[in-house]
Short mmCIF file of C-alpha atoms in Angstrom, two decimals:
data_model
loop_
_atom_site.label_atom_id
_atom_site.label_comp_id
_atom_site.label_asym_id
_atom_site.label_seq_id
_atom_site.Cartn_x
_atom_site.Cartn_y
_atom_site.Cartn_z
CA MET A 97 118.67 4.98 119.67
CA GLN A 98 116.83 2.03 121.15
CA PRO A 99 119.63 -0.58 120.60
CA THR A 100 122.19 1.89 122.07
CA LYS A 101 119.93 2.36 125.06
CA GLN A 102 119.58 -1.38 125.56
CA ARG A 103 123.36 -1.85 125.31
CA GLN A 104 123.79 0.79 128.01
CA HIS A 105 121.30 -0.99 130.24
CA THR A 106 123.07 -4.36 129.67
CA SER A 107 126.48 -2.85 130.47
CA ILE A 108 125.19 -1.26 133.67
CA ALA A 109 123.58 -4.59 134.76
CA ALA A 110 126.87 -6.38 134.06
CA LEU A 111 128.72 -3.90 136.26
CA VAL A 112 126.19 -4.48 139.07
CA VAL A 113 126.57 -8.22 138.79
CA MET A 114 130.39 -7.96 138.77
CA ALA A 115 130.31 -5.65 141.83
CA LEU A 116 128.09 -8.11 143.70
CA GLY A 117 130.41 -10.98 142.66
CA TRP A 118 133.48 -9.20 144.03
CA ALA A 119 131.59 -8.42 147.25
CA LEU A 120 130.67 -12.09 147.68
CA LEU A 121 134.27 -13.16 147.01
CA GLY A 122 135.54 -10.61 149.50
CA SER A 123 133.13 -11.72 152.24
CA ALA A 124 134.03 -15.37 151.59
CA ALA A 125 137.72 -14.53 151.89
CA GLN A 126 137.01 -12.50 155.01
CA ALA A 127 135.20 -15.46 156.55
CA GLN A 128 138.15 -17.74 155.75
CA THR A 129 140.79 -15.40 157.21
CA ALA A 130 138.59 -14.78 160.27
CA HIS A 131 138.91 -18.48 161.14
CA PRO A 132 142.22 -19.68 159.70
CA GLY A 133 142.87 -23.44 159.91
CA THR A 134 139.45 -24.21 161.44
CA ALA A 135 138.06 -27.42 160.00
CA PRO A 136 134.29 -27.78 159.71
CA LEU A 137 132.68 -29.69 162.61
CA THR A 138 131.67 -33.21 161.69
CA LEU A 139 129.01 -35.41 163.25
CA GLN A 140 131.52 -37.94 164.41
CA ALA A 141 133.73 -35.28 166.07
CA LEU A 142 130.64 -33.78 167.80
CA PHE A 143 129.65 -37.19 169.16
CA GLU A 144 133.15 -38.01 170.39
CA GLN A 145 133.37 -34.59 172.06
CA ALA A 146 129.97 -35.10 173.67
CA TRP A 147 130.76 -38.64 174.86
CA GLN A 148 133.89 -37.50 176.69
CA ARG A 149 131.73 -35.24 178.81
CA GLN A 150 129.32 -38.00 179.80
CA PRO A 151 129.47 -39.47 183.33
CA GLU A 152 129.53 -43.00 181.84
CA ALA A 153 132.71 -42.25 179.87
CA GLN A 154 134.46 -40.68 182.75
CA SER A 155 133.71 -43.63 185.16
CA ALA A 156 134.19 -46.34 182.51
CA ALA A 157 137.82 -47.07 183.43
CA LEU A 158 137.04 -47.45 187.11
CA ARG A 159 134.03 -49.63 186.44
CA ARG A 160 136.15 -51.92 184.30
CA GLU A 161 138.70 -52.02 187.05
CA ALA A 162 136.07 -52.99 189.60
CA ALA A 163 134.70 -55.72 187.24
CA GLN A 164 138.13 -57.14 186.77
CA ALA A 165 138.74 -57.11 190.54
CA THR A 166 135.49 -59.05 191.04
CA ARG A 167 136.59 -61.54 188.46
CA SER A 168 139.98 -61.94 190.18
CA ALA A 169 138.23 -62.45 193.55
CA ALA A 170 136.42 -65.41 192.01
CA THR A 171 139.76 -67.23 191.44
CA ALA A 172 141.01 -66.78 194.99
CA TRP A 173 141.60 -69.78 197.20
CA THR A 174 139.16 -68.67 199.87
CA ALA A 175 135.60 -67.45 199.50
CA GLU A 176 136.25 -64.41 201.63
CA PRO A 177 139.51 -62.77 202.88
CA VAL A 178 141.37 -64.66 205.52
CA ALA A 179 140.67 -63.37 209.11
CA LEU A 180 143.25 -63.11 211.85
CA GLU A 181 142.08 -64.01 215.41
CA LEU A 182 143.99 -62.93 218.54
CA SER A 183 142.90 -63.70 222.11
CA THR A 184 144.43 -63.81 225.61
CA LYS A 185 143.03 -64.89 228.99
CA THR A 186 144.15 -64.91 232.63
CA ASP A 187 142.57 -65.62 236.02
CA ARG A 188 144.41 -62.76 237.71
CA PRO A 189 144.08 -59.54 235.65
CA GLY A 190 146.73 -56.90 236.45
CA SER A 191 149.29 -59.26 237.80
CA ASN A 192 151.86 -61.81 236.53
CA GLN A 193 150.47 -64.50 238.79
CA GLY A 194 148.06 -67.28 237.97
CA SER A 195 147.31 -68.84 234.63
CA ARG A 196 148.18 -67.19 231.31
CA GLU A 197 147.07 -68.10 227.81
CA ALA A 198 147.53 -66.41 224.42
CA GLU A 199 146.05 -67.62 221.13
CA VAL A 200 146.77 -66.71 217.55
CA GLY A 201 144.60 -68.13 214.79
CA LEU A 202 143.50 -67.81 211.19
CA ALA A 203 139.93 -68.20 209.92
CA LEU A 204 139.73 -69.39 206.28
CA PRO A 205 136.26 -69.14 204.65
CA LEU A 206 135.81 -72.08 202.30
CA TRP A 207 133.99 -72.29 199.04
CA LEU A 208 130.73 -74.17 198.92
CA PRO A 209 130.54 -76.99 196.39
CA GLY A 210 130.23 -75.48 192.90
CA GLU A 211 130.25 -71.92 194.27
CA ARG A 212 133.69 -70.90 192.97
CA ALA A 213 132.95 -71.85 189.33
CA ARG A 214 129.54 -70.17 189.36
CA LYS A 215 130.87 -67.02 190.92
CA ALA A 216 133.55 -66.87 188.20
CA ALA A 217 130.83 -67.29 185.56
CA LEU A 218 128.80 -64.51 187.18
CA ALA A 219 131.83 -62.24 187.11
CA ASP A 220 132.37 -62.92 183.42
CA ALA A 221 128.78 -62.16 182.66
CA GLU A 222 129.11 -58.87 184.62
CA VAL A 223 132.12 -57.86 182.67
CA GLN A 224 130.34 -58.55 179.41
CA ALA A 225 127.23 -56.65 180.55
CA LEU A 226 129.45 -53.66 181.50
CA GLY A 227 130.56 -53.36 177.94
CA SER A 228 127.11 -53.70 176.46
CA ARG A 229 125.74 -51.18 178.91
CA GLN A 230 128.43 -48.68 177.86
CA ARG A 231 127.52 -49.26 174.16
CA ALA A 232 123.83 -48.76 174.92
CA ALA A 233 124.61 -45.51 176.71
CA GLN A 234 126.70 -44.36 173.76
CA LEU A 235 123.82 -45.12 171.38
CA GLN A 236 121.38 -43.24 173.56
CA LEU A 237 123.65 -40.18 173.52
CA ALA A 238 124.11 -40.60 169.76
CA ALA A 239 120.32 -40.25 169.28
CA THR A 240 120.38 -36.89 171.07
CA VAL A 241 123.51 -35.68 169.19
CA ARG A 242 122.07 -36.67 165.85
CA GLU A 243 118.83 -34.82 166.57
CA ALA A 244 120.70 -31.60 167.50
CA TRP A 245 123.09 -32.06 164.56
CA TRP A 246 120.39 -32.24 161.87
CA ALA A 247 118.48 -29.37 163.43
CA ALA A 248 121.66 -27.24 163.17
CA GLN A 249 122.15 -28.48 159.56
CA ARG A 250 118.66 -27.38 158.53
CA ALA A 251 119.15 -24.01 160.26
CA GLN A 252 122.52 -23.54 158.52
CA ALA A 253 121.12 -24.38 155.10
CA ASP A 254 118.14 -22.02 155.64
CA GLN A 255 120.48 -19.26 156.58
CA ALA A 256 122.63 -19.78 153.48
CA LEU A 257 119.63 -19.82 151.22
CA ALA A 258 118.23 -16.69 152.92
CA GLN A 259 121.52 -14.92 152.24
CA ASP A 260 121.35 -15.90 148.57
CA ARG A 261 117.75 -14.79 148.36
CA LEU A 262 118.68 -11.40 149.81
CA LEU A 263 121.53 -10.98 147.35
CA ASN A 264 119.24 -11.84 144.42
CA ALA A 265 116.55 -9.51 145.65
CA GLN A 266 119.04 -6.65 146.07
CA ARG A 267 120.37 -7.25 142.58
CA LEU A 268 116.87 -7.28 141.14
CA ALA A 269 115.98 -4.09 143.06
CA ALA A 270 119.04 -2.35 141.67
CA ASP A 271 118.16 -3.45 138.20
CA VAL A 272 114.55 -2.27 138.65
CA ALA A 273 115.75 1.10 139.99
CA ARG A 274 117.92 1.57 136.98
CA ARG A 275 115.00 0.88 134.62
CA VAL A 276 112.74 3.17 136.60
CA ARG A 277 115.20 6.01 136.17
CA ALA A 278 115.31 5.24 132.46
CA GLY A 279 111.52 5.28 132.23
CA ASP A 280 111.09 1.63 131.30
CA LEU A 281 109.34 0.61 134.57
CA SER A 282 106.94 2.32 136.93
CA ARG A 283 107.46 3.20 140.61
CA ALA A 284 104.98 0.36 141.45
CA ASP A 285 107.54 -2.05 140.11
CA GLN A 286 110.17 -0.31 142.23
CA ALA A 287 107.97 -0.71 145.30
CA GLN A 288 107.45 -4.43 144.67
CA ALA A 289 111.22 -4.96 144.23
CA ASP A 290 111.96 -3.04 147.45
CA GLY A 291 109.27 -5.07 149.18
CA ALA A 292 110.99 -8.30 148.02
CA VAL A 293 114.24 -7.03 149.51
CA ALA A 294 112.49 -6.27 152.86
CA GLN A 295 110.98 -9.78 152.89
CA ALA A 296 114.34 -11.32 152.14
CA GLU A 297 115.94 -9.28 154.99
CA ALA A 298 113.21 -10.47 157.37
CA ALA A 299 113.71 -14.08 156.24
CA LEU A 300 117.52 -13.78 156.76
CA ALA A 301 116.96 -12.46 160.26
CA GLU A 302 114.62 -15.30 161.07
CA ALA A 303 117.00 -17.86 159.62
CA GLN A 304 119.95 -16.36 161.52
CA GLY A 305 118.02 -16.55 164.80
CA ALA A 306 117.05 -20.16 164.14
CA ARG A 307 120.73 -21.01 163.36
CA ASP A 308 121.94 -19.34 166.54
CA ALA A 309 119.31 -21.24 168.55
CA ALA A 310 120.29 -24.54 166.93
CA GLN A 311 123.94 -24.01 167.54
CA ALA A 312 123.29 -22.93 171.13
CA ALA A 313 122.01 -26.47 171.70
CA LEU A 314 125.46 -27.72 170.60
CA ALA A 315 127.03 -25.75 173.39
CA THR A 316 125.85 -28.45 175.79
CA TRP A 317 128.76 -30.56 174.56
CA GLY A 318 131.32 -27.84 174.64
CA VAL A 319 131.08 -26.68 170.99
CA GLN A 320 132.46 -23.23 170.45
CA ALA A 321 130.09 -20.50 169.36
CA ALA A 322 128.92 -20.45 165.73
CA PRO A 323 130.84 -23.41 164.33
CA THR A 324 130.80 -24.25 160.64
CA LEU A 325 129.11 -27.62 160.19
CA ALA A 326 130.34 -30.02 157.56
CA LEU A 327 128.01 -30.40 154.59
CA ALA A 328 125.07 -32.82 155.06
CA ASP A 329 125.62 -34.66 151.75
CA GLY A 330 127.47 -37.93 152.54
CA ALA A 331 127.58 -37.13 156.27
CA GLU A 332 127.26 -40.80 157.12
CA PRO A 333 127.65 -43.87 154.82
CA GLU A 334 124.44 -45.73 154.06
CA PRO A 335 124.61 -49.17 155.63
CA ALA A 336 123.52 -52.46 153.97
CA VAL A 337 120.60 -54.11 155.83
CA PRO A 338 119.97 -57.64 154.59
CA ASP A 339 117.39 -58.51 157.24
CA ALA A 340 115.74 -56.31 159.84
CA THR A 341 115.13 -59.12 162.27
CA ALA A 342 118.76 -60.30 162.23
CA ALA A 343 119.99 -56.72 162.59
CA ALA A 344 117.64 -56.23 165.58
CA ALA A 345 119.17 -59.31 167.32
CA GLN A 346 122.59 -57.72 167.13
CA HIS A 347 121.47 -54.28 168.27
CA PRO A 348 123.35 -52.91 171.30
CA VAL A 349 120.07 -52.27 173.22
CA ALA A 350 118.99 -55.85 172.65
CA ALA A 351 122.46 -57.09 173.54
CA ASP A 352 122.34 -55.02 176.74
CA TRP A 353 119.08 -56.71 177.83
CA GLN A 354 120.41 -60.13 176.84
CA ASP A 355 123.56 -59.56 178.88
CA GLN A 356 121.47 -58.45 181.82
CA ALA A 357 119.44 -61.62 181.47
CA GLU A 358 122.63 -63.66 181.43
CA VAL A 359 123.84 -61.90 184.57
CA ALA A 360 120.55 -62.69 186.28
CA ARG A 361 120.76 -66.30 185.22
CA ARG A 362 124.25 -66.64 186.53
CA ALA A 363 123.20 -64.99 189.75
CA ALA A 364 120.35 -67.51 190.05
CA ASP A 365 122.80 -70.37 189.50
CA LEU A 366 125.05 -69.01 192.20
CA ALA A 367 122.12 -68.59 194.60
CA ALA A 368 121.20 -72.21 194.01
CA VAL A 369 124.46 -73.36 195.71
CA GLN A 370 124.68 -70.54 198.30
CA THR A 371 122.01 -72.15 200.49
CA ARG A 372 124.09 -71.48 203.61
CA ALA A 373 126.97 -69.32 204.72
CA ASN A 374 130.49 -70.43 203.86
CA PRO A 375 132.15 -72.99 206.07
CA GLU A 376 135.15 -71.78 207.92
CA LEU A 377 138.42 -73.58 208.61
CA THR A 378 140.25 -72.37 211.75
CA LEU A 379 143.94 -72.87 212.40
CA ALA A 380 145.16 -71.67 215.81
CA ALA A 381 148.25 -71.80 218.00
CA THR A 382 147.91 -71.46 221.79
CA ARG A 383 150.69 -70.75 224.33
CA GLY A 384 149.93 -70.84 228.03
CA ARG A 385 150.75 -71.92 231.63
CA GLU A 386 148.66 -73.19 234.53
CA GLN A 387 150.25 -70.98 237.23
CA ALA A 388 153.18 -68.72 237.95
CA GLY A 389 156.50 -70.51 237.65
CA ASP A 390 155.25 -73.23 235.34
CA ARG A 391 156.78 -73.63 231.89
CA TYR A 392 154.69 -72.32 228.95
CA GLN A 393 153.11 -75.04 226.91
CA GLN A 394 152.10 -74.75 223.23
CA THR A 395 149.15 -76.36 221.53
CA PHE A 396 147.67 -76.28 218.05
CA THR A 397 144.02 -76.31 217.11
CA VAL A 398 142.39 -77.18 213.84
CA GLY A 399 138.58 -76.44 213.70
CA LEU A 400 135.79 -76.45 211.08
CA ARG A 401 132.72 -74.25 211.35
CA VAL A 402 129.81 -75.36 209.22
CA PRO A 403 126.77 -73.07 209.09
CA LEU A 404 123.34 -74.72 208.78
CA GLY A 405 121.04 -74.07 205.81
CA GLY A 406 119.87 -70.57 204.88
CA GLY A 407 116.20 -71.60 204.81
CA ASP A 408 113.77 -68.95 203.51
CA ARG A 409 116.53 -66.37 202.94
CA ALA A 410 118.35 -68.53 200.42
CA GLN A 411 115.12 -69.42 198.68
CA ALA A 412 114.08 -65.72 198.42
CA LYS A 413 117.45 -64.79 196.99
CA GLN A 414 117.31 -67.54 194.35
CA ALA A 415 113.67 -66.69 193.43
CA THR A 416 114.52 -63.02 193.04
CA ALA A 417 117.42 -63.85 190.78
CA ARG A 418 115.35 -66.09 188.53
CA ALA A 419 112.59 -63.46 188.36
CA ASP A 420 115.15 -60.88 187.23
CA ALA A 421 116.34 -63.28 184.54
CA ILE A 422 112.88 -63.89 183.24
CA ASP A 423 112.18 -60.13 183.24
CA ALA A 424 115.34 -59.31 181.31
CA GLU A 425 114.68 -62.09 178.76
CA ALA A 426 111.18 -60.84 178.18
CA ARG A 427 112.41 -57.27 177.77
CA ALA A 428 115.11 -58.45 175.31
CA ALA A 429 112.39 -60.15 173.21
CA VAL A 430 110.18 -57.08 173.28
CA GLU A 431 113.15 -54.80 172.37
CA GLN A 432 114.09 -57.07 169.44
CA ARG A 433 110.59 -56.82 167.96
CA ARG A 434 110.49 -53.05 168.38
CA LEU A 435 113.90 -52.60 166.91
CA ALA A 436 113.05 -54.72 163.89
CA ALA A 437 110.00 -52.51 163.29
CA ASP A 438 112.15 -49.40 163.69
CA ILE A 439 114.72 -50.67 161.26
CA ALA A 440 112.02 -51.54 158.61
CA ALA A 441 110.50 -48.08 159.03
CA ALA A 442 113.91 -46.40 158.74
CA MET A 443 114.72 -48.29 155.53
CA ALA A 444 111.43 -47.21 154.01
CA ARG A 445 112.09 -43.61 155.07
CA VAL A 446 115.52 -43.66 153.41
CA LYS A 447 114.00 -44.80 150.07
CA ALA A 448 111.22 -42.20 150.28
CA THR A 449 113.51 -39.27 151.15
CA GLN A 450 115.99 -40.23 148.44
CA ALA A 451 113.19 -40.34 145.83
CA GLN A 452 111.92 -37.00 147.05
CA ARG A 453 115.40 -35.50 146.86
CA ASP A 454 115.90 -36.62 143.27
CA ALA A 455 112.51 -35.24 142.28
CA LEU A 456 113.15 -31.91 143.88
CA ALA A 457 116.58 -31.74 142.28
CA ARG A 458 114.88 -31.94 138.92
CA HIS A 459 112.35 -29.36 139.94
CA ALA A 460 115.04 -27.00 141.22
CA ALA A 461 117.03 -27.37 137.98
CA LEU A 462 113.91 -26.45 135.94
CA ALA A 463 113.19 -23.48 138.27
CA GLN A 464 116.78 -22.23 137.87
CA GLY A 465 116.46 -22.52 134.08
CA THR A 466 113.21 -20.67 134.11
CA ARG A 467 114.74 -17.95 136.30
CA GLY A 468 117.59 -17.52 133.86
CA PHE A 469 115.22 -17.21 130.91
CA ILE A 470 112.93 -14.72 132.65
CA ASP A 471 115.92 -12.74 133.95
CA LYS A 472 117.28 -12.41 130.44
CA ALA A 473 113.80 -11.50 129.11
CA PHE A 474 113.41 -8.94 131.87
CA ARG A 475 116.71 -7.35 131.07
CA LEU A 476 115.64 -7.10 127.40
CA GLY A 477 112.32 -5.61 128.35
CA GLU A 478 110.34 -8.65 127.24
CA ALA A 479 109.05 -9.59 130.75
CA ASP A 480 107.41 -7.42 133.40
CA GLY A 481 108.45 -6.90 136.98
CA PRO A 482 105.71 -9.05 138.70
CA THR A 483 106.61 -12.04 136.54
CA ARG A 484 110.29 -11.62 137.32
CA LEU A 485 109.55 -11.45 141.08
CA ARG A 486 107.22 -14.44 140.97
CA VAL A 487 109.82 -16.56 139.19
CA GLU A 488 112.53 -15.38 141.59
CA LEU A 489 110.42 -16.48 144.57
CA GLU A 490 109.59 -19.80 142.92
CA ALA A 491 113.26 -20.50 142.25
CA ALA A 492 114.24 -19.56 145.84
CA GLN A 493 111.51 -21.83 147.13
CA ALA A 494 112.70 -24.67 144.91
CA GLU A 495 116.26 -24.22 146.22
CA ARG A 496 115.06 -24.28 149.80
CA GLN A 497 112.99 -27.40 149.19
CA LEU A 498 116.01 -29.07 147.52
CA ALA A 499 118.30 -28.17 150.39
CA ARG A 500 115.78 -29.48 152.93
CA ALA A 501 115.33 -32.68 150.85
CA ARG A 502 119.08 -33.27 150.77
CA ILE A 503 119.31 -32.88 154.55
CA ASP A 504 116.22 -35.00 155.08
CA ALA A 505 117.83 -37.76 152.93
CA ALA A 506 121.04 -37.59 154.89
CA ALA A 507 119.15 -37.48 158.15
CA ALA A 508 117.21 -40.54 157.15
CA VAL A 509 120.41 -42.47 156.58
CA SER A 510 121.60 -41.24 159.97
CA HIS A 511 118.30 -42.42 161.50
CA LEU A 512 118.72 -45.83 159.87
CA ARG A 513 122.16 -46.10 161.40
CA GLN A 514 120.70 -45.16 164.72
CA ALA A 515 118.04 -47.83 164.37
CA LEU A 516 120.74 -50.35 163.53
CA GLY A 517 122.72 -49.37 166.61
CA LEU A 518 125.66 -47.80 164.68
CA LEU A 519 127.44 -44.84 166.19
CA PRO A 520 128.08 -41.62 164.25
CA GLN A 521 130.67 -41.98 161.53
#
């Protein structure tokens, strides 16, 4: 009788497992049909979508146009736009008697010696600085996007594990209930199993709330509600870092400060020759008469207006430009040292998280094997309910730790790319 009874228990358990499997397949198919053709959201797509909403991205084209216009102005023949001068004079206003004179002239601002070449160099430096400033702004946004992305990844993984834990707890509770009805287990075992289901339901509700909160943060960049995130494993390729100091020198933030220093140096060079206002060449034609009845005479005038030195104003402008150059150079050096330290720390973090992930993978595999053994023993009546629940919780905890470790390892690679100044990929 006992073997027959055990076969009946085994067949019932198999039916329960099959029913749960079909339920899982159905829910998965339902989820796929609910969002047909919807590809998982990737980190790169999230960043690109976020960047398009930034003011820097929307004004980038106009800023490039303005920089190119400034560069074109440095190649003009005159330092400033040509001015048209018109004047007329008479000794008898309101009548056609007396003298008359009308003058038409052009005022052409001239370049100071060396000013044109230095202004062109300044314009080139500003065009270069505009590009590096945009890359630094992209990297700053990437840091925020990456932080929100990995928070959402952790929340999504926790929710998936909480769902698995609930399914396992429900399966175990159904198995315990069957054995209680058969008289193999006591009602205390049933209460413990039901308590495990309640705990799993509470954990799922908490994980769902955390996932909703994490995904609400993605709505800042126009992400639709409840997107499916791409898996964290292999989210970004791990970069090769031969030397932290050399990598820091090429970082977009350091390049931004270096370009700002170059702009300040070019501005100081320009201020060194702009010690006075631009001279002005005047070309004028005059047509007039001495009195009524005389023939109109025409004369031509060529004049040169040379301003005197700018004095203290020019010196103040030059000193300010040189001070800005020194300040930007010092900041660039400070940023390079800080970035080198960040890169070295990020490299160490990648190694540590990868080692932790590998160790937790082995631990999770062992926990899963132990759960399988105890589950089989429990079904055969060779293990008690508390042992089965304890092993189930340990296996669930090992899975959660492994999922977190995988995300932490991928996030560490992402952090290293951020430290190196690489955009999401």
